[in-house]
Amino acid sequence: MTVATLLLTCLIFLLVGWTGGTYYVTALSVGGIVCIAASNGGTTSQDLKTGFLLGATPKYQQVAILIGSTASALVLGSILLKLNDAGTVYVPVAQVAPGLHAPANTQFEGLEKLIGPQAADDLKTYHVWRIPDDAGGRPRKYLVDDTGVAVYLVDPGINGDFTKRPDGTEALKFKPPKAELMSYIIKGILDRNYRGRWCCSA
């Protein structure tokens, strides 16, 4: 149901001209709401049916479901952020793109310090520079100094590629195949780049 909703939402966006990166989050939000609604609906119906067979009180079951769904919504986001931070690797740009420099008119997204195990090695504050991938892949995030020189490539813990830090220690990475699928669907339709997208997702 989530994939079908995402496809339909993206097709509607395409028909009304809402294309490009601006509407990625909007389409994903619609799919996420439907996903959660469908999941909670199925869970509630199964719980109430099982509770009826066992002689449980529906009122207390519904209270428990509300508590459980609220608690998971409040806790899950911070857990994912912690997992991502723990697996984030700051790769020196000299290893991957020597001489990379932000253009003079670059609009940075703010300031950021290193987090996770590498934070103790560098206490400086850097500008955040994101470069979208025109081919439809993952955008790249760099930490840039005051002169515009890119110092680190930020490789996230979730869906990142670098499994070793500069000091040789291992970094645990988390691969989300369903998130990749949703990304291919949204970008494939809204960017109108169908062939390359479906080849990658297959």
PDB file of C-alpha atoms in Angstrom:
ATOM      1  CA  MET A   1       0.000   0.000   0.000  1.00  0.00           C
ATOM      2  CA  THR A   2       2.851   2.361   0.762  1.00  0.00           C
ATOM      3  CA  VAL A   3       4.533   1.771  -2.596  1.00  0.00           C
ATOM      4  CA  ALA A   4       1.213   2.153  -4.424  1.00  0.00           C
ATOM      5  CA  THR A   5       0.498   5.394  -2.568  1.00  0.00           C
ATOM      6  CA  LEU A   6       3.970   6.698  -3.324  1.00  0.00           C
ATOM      7  CA  LEU A   7       3.601   5.882  -7.020  1.00  0.00           C
ATOM      8  CA  LEU A   8       0.181   7.540  -7.216  1.00  0.00           C
ATOM      9  CA  THR A   9       1.342  10.603  -5.276  1.00  0.00           C
ATOM     10  CA  CYS A  10       4.400  11.071  -7.485  1.00  0.00           C
ATOM     11  CA  LEU A  11       2.308  10.657 -10.637  1.00  0.00           C
ATOM     12  CA  ILE A  12      -0.121  13.332  -9.407  1.00  0.00           C
ATOM     13  CA  PHE A  13       2.809  15.622  -8.603  1.00  0.00           C
ATOM     14  CA  LEU A  14       4.167  14.992 -12.099  1.00  0.00           C
ATOM     15  CA  LEU A  15       0.825  15.860 -13.726  1.00  0.00           C
ATOM     16  CA  VAL A  16       0.511  19.162 -11.855  1.00  0.00           C
ATOM     17  CA  GLY A  17       4.142  20.075 -12.496  1.00  0.00           C
ATOM     18  CA  TRP A  18       5.511  19.568  -8.983  1.00  0.00           C
ATOM     19  CA  THR A  19       8.829  18.042 -10.016  1.00  0.00           C
ATOM     20  CA  GLY A  20      12.390  18.208  -8.790  1.00  0.00           C
ATOM     21  CA  GLY A  21      14.004  17.999  -5.393  1.00  0.00           C
ATOM     22  CA  THR A  22      11.642  20.470  -3.722  1.00  0.00           C
ATOM     23  CA  TYR A  23       8.836  17.931  -3.643  1.00  0.00           C
ATOM     24  CA  TYR A  24      10.810  14.837  -2.576  1.00  0.00           C
ATOM     25  CA  VAL A  25      10.023  15.356   1.097  1.00  0.00           C
ATOM     26  CA  THR A  26       6.354  16.137   0.392  1.00  0.00           C
ATOM     27  CA  ALA A  27       5.854  12.908  -1.548  1.00  0.00           C
ATOM     28  CA  LEU A  28       7.734  10.909   1.080  1.00  0.00           C
ATOM     29  CA  SER A  29       5.624  12.455   3.858  1.00  0.00           C
ATOM     30  CA  VAL A  30       2.398  11.418   2.134  1.00  0.00           C
ATOM     31  CA  GLY A  31       3.702   7.869   1.720  1.00  0.00           C
ATOM     32  CA  GLY A  32       4.881   7.802   5.336  1.00  0.00           C
ATOM     33  CA  ILE A  33       1.489   8.883   6.669  1.00  0.00           C
ATOM     34  CA  VAL A  34      -0.295   6.200   4.674  1.00  0.00           C
ATOM     35  CA  CYS A  35       2.278   3.605   5.762  1.00  0.00           C
ATOM     36  CA  ILE A  36       1.784   4.401   9.449  1.00  0.00           C
ATOM     37  CA  ALA A  37      -2.007   4.539   9.110  1.00  0.00           C
ATOM     38  CA  ALA A  38      -2.131   1.185   7.327  1.00  0.00           C
ATOM     39  CA  SER A  39       0.252  -0.400   9.820  1.00  0.00           C
ATOM     40  CA  ASN A  40      -1.663   0.851  12.854  1.00  0.00           C
ATOM     41  CA  GLY A  41      -4.971  -0.117  11.276  1.00  0.00           C
ATOM     42  CA  GLY A  42      -3.821  -3.687  10.645  1.00  0.00           C
ATOM     43  CA  THR A  43      -2.216  -3.980  14.070  1.00  0.00           C
ATOM     44  CA  THR A  44      -5.314  -2.671  15.844  1.00  0.00           C
ATOM     45  CA  SER A  45      -7.672  -5.025  14.014  1.00  0.00           C
ATOM     46  CA  GLN A  46      -5.462  -8.032  14.756  1.00  0.00           C
ATOM     47  CA  ASP A  47      -5.083  -7.033  18.418  1.00  0.00           C
ATOM     48  CA  LEU A  48      -8.810  -6.553  18.933  1.00  0.00           C
ATOM     49  CA  LYS A  49      -9.638  -9.844  17.210  1.00  0.00           C
ATOM     50  CA  THR A  50      -7.124 -11.758  19.296  1.00  0.00           C
ATOM     51  CA  GLY A  51      -8.262  -9.952  22.441  1.00  0.00           C
ATOM     52  CA  PHE A  52     -11.881 -10.884  21.731  1.00  0.00           C
ATOM     53  CA  LEU A  53     -10.943 -14.551  21.401  1.00  0.00           C
ATOM     54  CA  LEU A  54      -9.049 -14.387  24.696  1.00  0.00           C
ATOM     55  CA  GLY A  55     -11.684 -12.364  26.539  1.00  0.00           C
ATOM     56  CA  ALA A  56      -9.720  -9.140  26.872  1.00  0.00           C
ATOM     57  CA  THR A  57     -11.286  -5.715  27.397  1.00  0.00           C
ATOM     58  CA  PRO A  58     -11.236  -3.670  24.143  1.00  0.00           C
ATOM     59  CA  LYS A  59     -11.009  -0.372  26.019  1.00  0.00           C
ATOM     60  CA  TYR A  60      -7.773  -1.301  27.757  1.00  0.00           C
ATOM     61  CA  GLN A  61      -6.375  -2.761  24.531  1.00  0.00           C
ATOM     62  CA  GLN A  62      -6.944   0.540  22.756  1.00  0.00           C
ATOM     63  CA  VAL A  63      -5.286   2.450  25.586  1.00  0.00           C
ATOM     64  CA  ALA A  64      -2.263   0.131  25.355  1.00  0.00           C
ATOM     65  CA  ILE A  65      -2.103   0.599  21.572  1.00  0.00           C
ATOM     66  CA  LEU A  66      -2.139   4.390  21.971  1.00  0.00           C
ATOM     67  CA  ILE A  67       0.638   4.241  24.551  1.00  0.00           C
ATOM     68  CA  GLY A  68       2.733   1.924  22.395  1.00  0.00           C
ATOM     69  CA  SER A  69       2.360   3.940  19.182  1.00  0.00           C
ATOM     70  CA  THR A  70       3.080   7.230  20.968  1.00  0.00           C
ATOM     71  CA  ALA A  71       6.138   5.837  22.759  1.00  0.00           C
ATOM     72  CA  SER A  72       7.591   4.395  19.547  1.00  0.00           C
ATOM     73  CA  ALA A  73       7.036   7.680  17.691  1.00  0.00           C
ATOM     74  CA  LEU A  74       8.845   9.619  20.419  1.00  0.00           C
ATOM     75  CA  VAL A  75      11.747   7.202  20.838  1.00  0.00           C
ATOM     76  CA  LEU A  76      12.482   5.870  17.362  1.00  0.00           C
ATOM     77  CA  GLY A  77      13.724   9.135  15.857  1.00  0.00           C
ATOM     78  CA  SER A  78      16.380   9.684  18.495  1.00  0.00           C
ATOM     79  CA  ILE A  79      17.509   6.045  18.234  1.00  0.00           C
ATOM     80  CA  LEU A  80      17.996   6.356  14.474  1.00  0.00           C
ATOM     81  CA  LEU A  81      19.931   9.599  14.924  1.00  0.00           C
ATOM     82  CA  LYS A  82      22.208   7.958  17.496  1.00  0.00           C
ATOM     83  CA  LEU A  83      22.838   4.973  15.225  1.00  0.00           C
ATOM     84  CA  ASN A  84      23.614   7.293  12.331  1.00  0.00           C
ATOM     85  CA  ASP A  85      26.004   9.383  14.445  1.00  0.00           C
ATOM     86  CA  ALA A  86      27.790   6.301  15.781  1.00  0.00           C
ATOM     87  CA  GLY A  87      28.497   5.019  12.273  1.00  0.00           C
ATOM     88  CA  THR A  88      29.334   8.354  10.654  1.00  0.00           C
ATOM     89  CA  VAL A  89      32.804   8.521   9.141  1.00  0.00           C
ATOM     90  CA  TYR A  90      34.534  11.821   8.376  1.00  0.00           C
ATOM     91  CA  VAL A  91      36.689  11.034   5.381  1.00  0.00           C
ATOM     92  CA  PRO A  92      39.484  13.532   4.653  1.00  0.00           C
ATOM     93  CA  VAL A  93      38.705  15.111   1.297  1.00  0.00           C
ATOM     94  CA  ALA A  94      42.330  14.698   0.288  1.00  0.00           C
ATOM     95  CA  GLN A  95      41.629  10.945  -0.004  1.00  0.00           C
ATOM     96  CA  VAL A  96      38.524  11.182  -2.196  1.00  0.00           C
ATOM     97  CA  ALA A  97      38.530  14.555  -3.988  1.00  0.00           C
ATOM     98  CA  PRO A  98      41.853  16.388  -3.620  1.00  0.00           C
ATOM     99  CA  GLY A  99      41.627  20.145  -4.079  1.00  0.00           C
ATOM    100  CA  LEU A 100      37.843  20.334  -3.766  1.00  0.00           C
ATOM    101  CA  HIS A 101      36.800  23.921  -3.109  1.00  0.00           C
ATOM    102  CA  ALA A 102      33.338  25.444  -2.687  1.00  0.00           C
ATOM    103  CA  PRO A 103      32.486  28.120  -5.281  1.00  0.00           C
ATOM    104  CA  ALA A 104      32.466  31.708  -4.078  1.00  0.00           C
ATOM    105  CA  ASN A 105      28.650  32.023  -4.245  1.00  0.00           C
ATOM    106  CA  THR A 106      27.940  28.784  -2.386  1.00  0.00           C
ATOM    107  CA  GLN A 107      25.065  28.933   0.098  1.00  0.00           C
ATOM    108  CA  PHE A 108      26.097  26.862   3.104  1.00  0.00           C
ATOM    109  CA  GLU A 109      23.517  25.149   5.320  1.00  0.00           C
ATOM    110  CA  GLY A 110      24.973  26.255   8.622  1.00  0.00           C
ATOM    111  CA  LEU A 111      27.769  25.294  10.978  1.00  0.00           C
ATOM    112  CA  GLU A 112      28.599  21.857  12.308  1.00  0.00           C
ATOM    113  CA  LYS A 113      31.198  20.089  14.406  1.00  0.00           C
ATOM    114  CA  LEU A 114      32.361  16.517  14.133  1.00  0.00           C
ATOM    115  CA  ILE A 115      30.297  14.008  16.098  1.00  0.00           C
ATOM    116  CA  GLY A 116      30.863  10.443  17.159  1.00  0.00           C
ATOM    117  CA  PRO A 117      34.222   8.732  17.729  1.00  0.00           C
ATOM    118  CA  GLN A 118      36.175  11.223  15.579  1.00  0.00           C
ATOM    119  CA  ALA A 119      34.904  14.307  17.423  1.00  0.00           C
ATOM    120  CA  ALA A 120      37.786  14.259  19.917  1.00  0.00           C
ATOM    121  CA  ASP A 121      40.353  14.498  17.100  1.00  0.00           C
ATOM    122  CA  ASP A 122      39.024  17.747  15.649  1.00  0.00           C
ATOM    123  CA  LEU A 123      37.147  20.350  17.699  1.00  0.00           C
ATOM    124  CA  LYS A 124      36.802  22.922  14.907  1.00  0.00           C
ATOM    125  CA  THR A 125      33.489  24.180  13.532  1.00  0.00           C
ATOM    126  CA  TYR A 126      32.899  23.868   9.779  1.00  0.00           C
ATOM    127  CA  HIS A 127      30.403  25.077   7.197  1.00  0.00           C
ATOM    128  CA  VAL A 128      28.023  22.433   5.825  1.00  0.00           C
ATOM    129  CA  TRP A 129      28.066  22.100   2.044  1.00  0.00           C
ATOM    130  CA  ARG A 130      25.735  19.685   0.254  1.00  0.00           C
ATOM    131  CA  ILE A 131      26.170  18.729  -3.391  1.00  0.00           C
ATOM    132  CA  PRO A 132      23.226  16.982  -5.080  1.00  0.00           C
ATOM    133  CA  ASP A 133      24.028  14.167  -7.471  1.00  0.00           C
ATOM    134  CA  ASP A 134      22.737  15.077 -10.928  1.00  0.00           C
ATOM    135  CA  ALA A 135      22.710  11.395 -11.852  1.00  0.00           C
ATOM    136  CA  GLY A 136      20.117  10.720  -9.145  1.00  0.00           C
ATOM    137  CA  GLY A 137      22.366   9.123  -6.576  1.00  0.00           C
ATOM    138  CA  ARG A 138      22.858  10.163  -2.977  1.00  0.00           C
ATOM    139  CA  PRO A 139      23.794  13.791  -2.335  1.00  0.00           C
ATOM    140  CA  ARG A 140      27.201  14.387  -0.827  1.00  0.00           C
ATOM    141  CA  LYS A 141      27.800  16.349   2.341  1.00  0.00           C
ATOM    142  CA  TYR A 142      31.081  18.124   3.017  1.00  0.00           C
ATOM    143  CA  LEU A 143      32.462  20.100   5.929  1.00  0.00           C
ATOM    144  CA  VAL A 144      34.189  23.214   4.630  1.00  0.00           C
ATOM    145  CA  ASP A 145      36.522  25.631   6.403  1.00  0.00           C
ATOM    146  CA  ASP A 146      36.234  29.432   6.371  1.00  0.00           C
ATOM    147  CA  THR A 147      38.307  29.706   3.178  1.00  0.00           C
ATOM    148  CA  GLY A 148      35.940  27.429   1.240  1.00  0.00           C
ATOM    149  CA  VAL A 149      38.229  24.402   1.212  1.00  0.00           C
ATOM    150  CA  ALA A 150      36.419  21.097   1.722  1.00  0.00           C
ATOM    151  CA  VAL A 151      38.021  19.296   4.655  1.00  0.00           C
ATOM    152  CA  TYR A 152      35.798  16.242   5.246  1.00  0.00           C
ATOM    153  CA  LEU A 153      33.362  14.143   3.294  1.00  0.00           C
ATOM    154  CA  VAL A 154      30.629  13.158   5.758  1.00  0.00           C
ATOM    155  CA  ASP A 155      29.728   9.508   5.205  1.00  0.00           C
ATOM    156  CA  PRO A 156      26.600   8.694   7.264  1.00  0.00           C
ATOM    157  CA  GLY A 157      26.143   5.629   9.406  1.00  0.00           C
ATOM    158  CA  ILE A 158      22.858   4.817   7.688  1.00  0.00           C
ATOM    159  CA  ASN A 159      23.414   3.968   4.034  1.00  0.00           C
ATOM    160  CA  GLY A 160      27.048   5.075   4.098  1.00  0.00           C
ATOM    161  CA  ASP A 161      29.908   3.527   2.118  1.00  0.00           C
ATOM    162  CA  PHE A 162      33.096   3.916   4.176  1.00  0.00           C
ATOM    163  CA  THR A 163      33.443   1.194   6.803  1.00  0.00           C
ATOM    164  CA  LYS A 164      36.793   2.337   8.197  1.00  0.00           C
ATOM    165  CA  ARG A 165      37.782   5.595   9.829  1.00  0.00           C
ATOM    166  CA  PRO A 166      41.098   7.303   9.069  1.00  0.00           C
ATOM    167  CA  ASP A 167      42.666   5.701  12.156  1.00  0.00           C
ATOM    168  CA  GLY A 168      41.732   2.229  10.890  1.00  0.00           C
ATOM    169  CA  THR A 169      38.888   1.493  13.325  1.00  0.00           C
ATOM    170  CA  GLU A 170      35.759  -0.153  11.982  1.00  0.00           C
ATOM    171  CA  ALA A 171      32.532   1.816  11.557  1.00  0.00           C
ATOM    172  CA  LEU A 172      29.271  -0.123  11.594  1.00  0.00           C
ATOM    173  CA  LYS A 173      27.016   0.767   8.669  1.00  0.00           C
ATOM    174  CA  PHE A 174      23.270   0.234   8.383  1.00  0.00           C
ATOM    175  CA  LYS A 175      21.765  -0.488   4.965  1.00  0.00           C
ATOM    176  CA  PRO A 176      18.052   0.385   4.498  1.00  0.00           C
ATOM    177  CA  PRO A 177      16.890  -1.418   1.322  1.00  0.00           C
ATOM    178  CA  LYS A 178      13.298  -0.179   1.662  1.00  0.00           C
ATOM    179  CA  ALA A 179      14.453   3.414   1.975  1.00  0.00           C
ATOM    180  CA  GLU A 180      16.538   2.956  -1.173  1.00  0.00           C
ATOM    181  CA  LEU A 181      13.460   1.643  -3.003  1.00  0.00           C
ATOM    182  CA  MET A 182      11.381   4.654  -1.937  1.00  0.00           C
ATOM    183  CA  SER A 183      14.193   6.946  -3.073  1.00  0.00           C
ATOM    184  CA  TYR A 184      14.318   5.318  -6.507  1.00  0.00           C
ATOM    185  CA  ILE A 185      10.552   5.635  -6.921  1.00  0.00           C
ATOM    186  CA  ILE A 186      10.392   9.301  -5.908  1.00  0.00           C
ATOM    187  CA  LYS A 187      13.459  10.458  -7.812  1.00  0.00           C
ATOM    188  CA  GLY A 188      12.656   8.288 -10.828  1.00  0.00           C
ATOM    189  CA  ILE A 189       9.234   9.844 -11.315  1.00  0.00           C
ATOM    190  CA  LEU A 190       9.761  13.426 -10.152  1.00  0.00           C
ATOM    191  CA  ASP A 191      13.063  13.736 -12.022  1.00  0.00           C
ATOM    192  CA  ARG A 192      11.545  11.911 -15.027  1.00  0.00           C
ATOM    193  CA  ASN A 193      14.535   9.589 -15.231  1.00  0.00           C
ATOM    194  CA  TYR A 194      12.751   6.242 -15.315  1.00  0.00           C
ATOM    195  CA  ARG A 195      15.146   3.923 -17.113  1.00  0.00           C
ATOM    196  CA  GLY A 196      18.230   4.474 -14.959  1.00  0.00           C
ATOM    197  CA  ARG A 197      16.204   4.400 -11.767  1.00  0.00           C
ATOM    198  CA  TRP A 198      14.541   1.041 -12.340  1.00  0.00           C
ATOM    199  CA  CYS A 199      17.768  -0.533 -13.528  1.00  0.00           C
ATOM    200  CA  CYS A 200      19.398   0.461 -10.271  1.00  0.00           C
ATOM    201  CA  SER A 201      16.508  -0.721  -8.118  1.00  0.00           C
ATOM    202  CA  ALA A 202      16.388  -4.077  -9.868  1.00  0.00           C
TER     203      ALA A 202
END
